[in-house]
PDB file of C-alpha atoms and ligand atoms in Angstrom:
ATOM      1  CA  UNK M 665     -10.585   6.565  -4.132  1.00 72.00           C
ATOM      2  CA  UNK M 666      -9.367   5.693  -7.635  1.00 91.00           C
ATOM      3  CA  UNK M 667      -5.857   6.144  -8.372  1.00 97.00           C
ATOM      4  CA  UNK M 668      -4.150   7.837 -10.942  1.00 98.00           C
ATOM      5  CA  UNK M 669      -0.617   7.893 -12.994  1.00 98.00           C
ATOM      6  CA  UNK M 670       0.711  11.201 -13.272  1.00 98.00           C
ATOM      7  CA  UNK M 671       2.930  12.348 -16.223  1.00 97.00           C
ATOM      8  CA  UNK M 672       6.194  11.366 -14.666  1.00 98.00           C
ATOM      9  CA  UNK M 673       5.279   7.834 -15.740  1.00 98.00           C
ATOM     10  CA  UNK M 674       8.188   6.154 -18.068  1.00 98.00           C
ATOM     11  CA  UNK M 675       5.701   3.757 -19.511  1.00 98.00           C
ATOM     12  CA  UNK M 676       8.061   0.769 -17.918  1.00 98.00           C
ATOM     13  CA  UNK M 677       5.115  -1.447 -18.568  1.00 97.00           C
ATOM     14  CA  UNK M 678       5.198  -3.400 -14.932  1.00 98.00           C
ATOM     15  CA  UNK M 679       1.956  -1.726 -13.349  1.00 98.00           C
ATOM     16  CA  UNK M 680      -0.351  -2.835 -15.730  1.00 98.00           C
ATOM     17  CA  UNK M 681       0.037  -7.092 -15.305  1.00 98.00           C
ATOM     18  CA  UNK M 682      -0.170  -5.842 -11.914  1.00 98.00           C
ATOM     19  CA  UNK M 683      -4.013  -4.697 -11.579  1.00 98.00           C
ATOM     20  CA  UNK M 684      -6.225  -7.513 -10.304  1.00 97.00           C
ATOM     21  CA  UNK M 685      -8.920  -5.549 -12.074  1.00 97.00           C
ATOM     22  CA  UNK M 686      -7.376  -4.543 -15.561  1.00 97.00           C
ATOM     23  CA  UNK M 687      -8.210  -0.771 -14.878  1.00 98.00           C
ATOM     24  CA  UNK M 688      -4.901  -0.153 -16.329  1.00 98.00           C
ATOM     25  CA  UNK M 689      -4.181   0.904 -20.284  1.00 98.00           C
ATOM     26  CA  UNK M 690      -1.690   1.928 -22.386  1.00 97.00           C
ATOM     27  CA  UNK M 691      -2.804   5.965 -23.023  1.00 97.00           C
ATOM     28  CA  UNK M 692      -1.903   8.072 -25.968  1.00 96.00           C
ATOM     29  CA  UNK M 693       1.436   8.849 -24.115  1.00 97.00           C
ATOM     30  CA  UNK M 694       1.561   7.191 -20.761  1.00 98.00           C
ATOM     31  CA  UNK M 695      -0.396   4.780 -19.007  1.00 98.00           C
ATOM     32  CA  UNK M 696      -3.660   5.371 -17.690  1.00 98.00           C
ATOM     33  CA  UNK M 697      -6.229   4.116 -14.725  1.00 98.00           C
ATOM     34  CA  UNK M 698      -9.712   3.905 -15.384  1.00 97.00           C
ATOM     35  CA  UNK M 699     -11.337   5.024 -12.213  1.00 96.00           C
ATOM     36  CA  UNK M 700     -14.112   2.963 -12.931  1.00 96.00           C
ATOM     37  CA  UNK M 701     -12.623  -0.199 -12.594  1.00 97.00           C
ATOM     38  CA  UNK M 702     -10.268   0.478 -10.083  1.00 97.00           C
ATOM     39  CA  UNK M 703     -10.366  -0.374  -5.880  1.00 97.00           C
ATOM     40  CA  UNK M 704      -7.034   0.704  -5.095  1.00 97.00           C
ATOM     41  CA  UNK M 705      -6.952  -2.991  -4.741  1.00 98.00           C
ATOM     42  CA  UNK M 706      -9.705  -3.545  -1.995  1.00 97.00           C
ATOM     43  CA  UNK M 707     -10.644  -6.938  -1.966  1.00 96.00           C
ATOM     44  CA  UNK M 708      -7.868  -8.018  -3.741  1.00 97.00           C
ATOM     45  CA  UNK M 709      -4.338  -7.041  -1.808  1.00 97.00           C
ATOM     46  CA  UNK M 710      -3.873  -4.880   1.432  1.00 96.00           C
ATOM     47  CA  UNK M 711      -2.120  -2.419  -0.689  1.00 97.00           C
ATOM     48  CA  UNK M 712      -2.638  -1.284  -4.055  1.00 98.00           C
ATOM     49  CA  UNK M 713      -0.236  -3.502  -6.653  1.00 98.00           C
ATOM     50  CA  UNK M 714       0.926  -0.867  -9.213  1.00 98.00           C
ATOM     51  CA  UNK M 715       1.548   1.654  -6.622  1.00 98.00           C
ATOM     52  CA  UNK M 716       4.012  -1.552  -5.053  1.00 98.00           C
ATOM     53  CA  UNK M 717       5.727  -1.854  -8.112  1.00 98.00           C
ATOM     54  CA  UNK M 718       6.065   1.548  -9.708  1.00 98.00           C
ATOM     55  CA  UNK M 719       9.727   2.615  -9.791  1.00 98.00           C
ATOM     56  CA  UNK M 720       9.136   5.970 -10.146  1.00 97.00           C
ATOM     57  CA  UNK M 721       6.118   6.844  -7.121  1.00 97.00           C
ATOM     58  CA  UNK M 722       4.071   8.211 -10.263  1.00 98.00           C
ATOM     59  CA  UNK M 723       0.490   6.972  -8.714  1.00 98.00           C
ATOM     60  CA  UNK M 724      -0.957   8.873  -6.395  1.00 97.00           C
ATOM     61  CA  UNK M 725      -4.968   9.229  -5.457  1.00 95.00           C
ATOM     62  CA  UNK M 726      -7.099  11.072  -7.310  1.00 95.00           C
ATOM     63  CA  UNK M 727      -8.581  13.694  -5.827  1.00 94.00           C
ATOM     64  CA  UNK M 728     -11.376  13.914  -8.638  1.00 94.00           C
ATOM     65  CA  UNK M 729     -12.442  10.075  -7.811  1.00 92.00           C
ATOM     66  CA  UNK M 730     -12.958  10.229  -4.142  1.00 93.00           C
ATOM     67  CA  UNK M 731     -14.298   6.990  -2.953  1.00 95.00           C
ATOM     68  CA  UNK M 732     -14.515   5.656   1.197  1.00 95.00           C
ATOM     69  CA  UNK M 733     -13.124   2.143   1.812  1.00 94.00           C
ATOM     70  CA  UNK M 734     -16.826   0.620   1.546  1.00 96.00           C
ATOM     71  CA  UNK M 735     -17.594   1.862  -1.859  1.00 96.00           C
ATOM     72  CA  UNK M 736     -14.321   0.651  -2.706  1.00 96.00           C
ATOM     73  CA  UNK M 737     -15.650  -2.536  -1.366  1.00 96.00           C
ATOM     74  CA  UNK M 738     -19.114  -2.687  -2.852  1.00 96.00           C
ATOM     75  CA  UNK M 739     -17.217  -1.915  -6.127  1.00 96.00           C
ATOM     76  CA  UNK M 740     -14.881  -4.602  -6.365  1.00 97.00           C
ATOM     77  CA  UNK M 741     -18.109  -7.119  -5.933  1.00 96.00           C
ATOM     78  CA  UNK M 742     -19.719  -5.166  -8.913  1.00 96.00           C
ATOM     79  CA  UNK M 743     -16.728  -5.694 -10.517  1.00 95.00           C
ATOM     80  CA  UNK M 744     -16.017  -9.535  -9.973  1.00 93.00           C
ATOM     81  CA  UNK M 745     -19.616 -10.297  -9.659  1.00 91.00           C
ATOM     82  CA  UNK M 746     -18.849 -11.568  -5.885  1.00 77.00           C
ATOM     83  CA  UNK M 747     -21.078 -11.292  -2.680  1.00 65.00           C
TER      84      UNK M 747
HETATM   85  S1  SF4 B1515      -4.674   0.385  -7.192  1.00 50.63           S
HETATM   86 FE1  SF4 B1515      -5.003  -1.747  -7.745  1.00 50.63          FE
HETATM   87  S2  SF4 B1515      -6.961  -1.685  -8.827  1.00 50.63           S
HETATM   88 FE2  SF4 B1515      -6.201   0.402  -8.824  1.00 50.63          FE
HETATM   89  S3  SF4 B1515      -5.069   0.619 -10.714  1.00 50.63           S
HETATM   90 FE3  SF4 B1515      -3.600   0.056  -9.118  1.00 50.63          FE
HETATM   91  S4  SF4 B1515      -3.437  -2.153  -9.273  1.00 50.63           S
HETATM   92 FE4  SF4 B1515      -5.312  -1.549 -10.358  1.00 50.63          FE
HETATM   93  S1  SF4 B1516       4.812   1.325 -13.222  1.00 50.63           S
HETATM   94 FE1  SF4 B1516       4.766   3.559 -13.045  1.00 50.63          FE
HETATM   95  S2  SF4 B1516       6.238   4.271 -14.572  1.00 50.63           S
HETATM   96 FE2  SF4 B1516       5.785   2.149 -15.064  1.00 50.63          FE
HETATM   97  S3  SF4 B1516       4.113   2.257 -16.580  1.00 50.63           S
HETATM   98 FE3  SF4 B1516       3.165   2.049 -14.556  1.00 50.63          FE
HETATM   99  S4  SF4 B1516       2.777   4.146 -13.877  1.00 50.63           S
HETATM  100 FE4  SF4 B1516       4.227   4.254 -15.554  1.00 50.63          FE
END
């Protein structure tokens, strides 16, 4: 399942260095997670990073991009081009 940044984001900035896979961008008003890039960190980190380092608790799954822990896998190898 993808994650997503709901609209009590303060735009702090620390969440998107964070993501191993760069599915985070600067919105129109707050930032943003492309569910297409992210893993919720599988095969990266045991836990997802910007969820870690959010001060506010503003990302929570999204129910729209419902995804089990292999397709999260079999993603992250599309994604980094690993076996
Ligand atoms: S859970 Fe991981 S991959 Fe997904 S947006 Fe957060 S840091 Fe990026
Ligand atoms: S860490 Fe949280 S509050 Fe800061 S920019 Fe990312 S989502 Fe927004």
């Amino acid at each position: 399942m993808a994650l997503m940044i709901t609209d009590e984001c303060i735009n702090c900035d620390v969440c998107e260095p964070e993501c191993p896979n760069e599915a985070i961008y600067p919105g129109e008003e707050i930032y943003e997670i492309d569910p297409n890039k992210c893993t919720e960190c599988v095969g990266h980190y045991d836990t997802p990073q910007c969820v870690e380092v959010c001060p506010v608790d503003c990302i929570p799954k999204d129910p729209e991009h419902v995804e089990t822990e292999d397709v999260l896998m079999i993603k992250y190898k599309l994604l980094t081009g690993k076996e």
